[in-house]
XYZ file of C-alpha atoms in Angstrom:
110
model
C -1.061 -9.561 -3.931
C 1.747 -8.626 -1.901
C 5.021 -8.642 -3.631
C 7.667 -7.140 -1.549
C 7.891 -6.536 2.446
C 9.323 -4.686 5.185
C 8.940 -4.577 8.496
C 9.741 -2.127 11.119
C 8.967 -0.568 14.555
C 5.084 -0.303 15.434
C 5.580 3.198 15.602
C 6.775 3.799 12.240
C 4.591 5.947 9.815
C 4.014 3.626 6.372
C 4.229 6.367 4.488
C 7.864 6.727 4.940
C 8.604 3.054 3.776
C 5.882 3.515 0.735
C 8.659 4.713 -2.063
C 11.039 2.427 -0.844
C 8.325 -0.815 -1.215
C 6.970 0.243 -4.909
C 10.398 1.108 -6.321
C 11.183 -1.084 -9.296
C 7.824 -1.758 -9.337
C 6.204 -2.364 -12.868
C 2.268 -0.349 -12.367
C -0.082 1.588 -13.664
C -1.447 2.682 -10.200
C -0.697 3.056 -7.030
C -3.430 2.085 -4.454
C -3.300 3.866 -1.055
C -5.193 5.822 1.680
C -5.365 9.427 2.543
C -1.818 8.625 5.074
C -0.128 8.315 1.337
C -0.976 11.447 -0.108
C 2.566 13.151 0.762
C 5.523 14.810 -1.886
C 7.715 11.901 -1.920
C 5.510 9.399 -2.790
C 3.105 11.846 -5.259
C 6.380 12.809 -6.546
C 8.006 9.844 -7.359
C 4.249 8.288 -9.444
C 4.653 11.835 -11.611
C 8.380 10.271 -12.120
C 7.909 6.793 -13.067
C 4.440 7.765 -14.959
C 2.330 5.996 -12.009
C -1.096 7.122 -11.593
C -2.016 7.344 -7.807
C -5.007 6.812 -6.557
C -4.855 8.295 -3.426
C -7.522 10.794 -1.762
C -5.932 13.911 -0.552
C -5.513 15.183 3.176
C -8.032 18.069 4.808
C -5.185 20.062 4.649
C -4.128 20.574 1.110
C -4.235 23.695 -0.312
C -4.931 22.337 -3.401
C -6.955 19.223 -3.106
C -6.532 16.552 -6.088
C -8.954 14.578 -7.796
C -8.713 11.338 -7.694
C -10.800 8.157 -9.275
C -13.128 7.676 -6.829
C -14.452 4.102 -8.119
C -11.079 2.183 -8.232
C -10.471 3.659 -4.935
C -13.724 1.629 -3.094
C -11.552 -1.320 -4.671
C -9.072 -0.348 -1.672
C -11.262 -2.499 0.492
C -9.397 -5.613 -0.586
C -5.445 -4.406 -0.146
C -6.491 -3.472 3.817
C -8.284 -7.489 3.933
C -5.098 -9.187 2.291
C -2.847 -6.875 5.351
C -5.066 -7.940 7.597
C -4.637 -11.442 7.241
C -1.007 -10.902 7.022
C -1.411 -9.262 10.681
C -2.943 -12.265 12.010
C -0.317 -13.251 13.979
C 2.498 -11.349 14.784
C 5.474 -12.585 17.321
C 8.991 -11.175 16.766
C 10.175 -9.029 13.806
C 11.967 -12.173 12.575
C 8.795 -14.618 13.124
C 6.717 -11.746 12.117
C 8.415 -11.708 8.636
C 8.891 -15.649 8.077
C 4.757 -15.765 9.045
C 3.974 -13.080 6.343
C 6.611 -14.543 3.680
C 4.298 -18.203 4.620
C 0.607 -16.584 4.019
C 1.648 -14.518 0.659
C 3.181 -17.267 -0.390
C 0.056 -18.982 0.099
C -2.185 -16.521 -1.542
C 0.041 -16.327 -4.792
C -0.649 -20.551 -5.131
C -4.380 -19.930 -4.496
C -3.973 -17.556 -6.992
C -2.298 -19.903 -9.741
């Protein structure tokens, strides 16, 4: 479930915001697609004892191992984001819509 949201321009790379999003969150794993296979993200994970479940990019000289079985659950994360992105407007209204939808997700769990 989403616990933190950043709204950026549509052309901004998501991986550039990842460290800021995960900073201070107590997690055992970071589950993300290969776009998040960056030195900054992997360094953060190593420094904070978070296990990255991120497939290596094809251009990595030394590909890392990752938990393929756990990675298969990434579709749940993607589905949540697709649900959140259904309604788009300007940044302020989109952020408000995302916050309301996240609240609905959290209430549905409790």
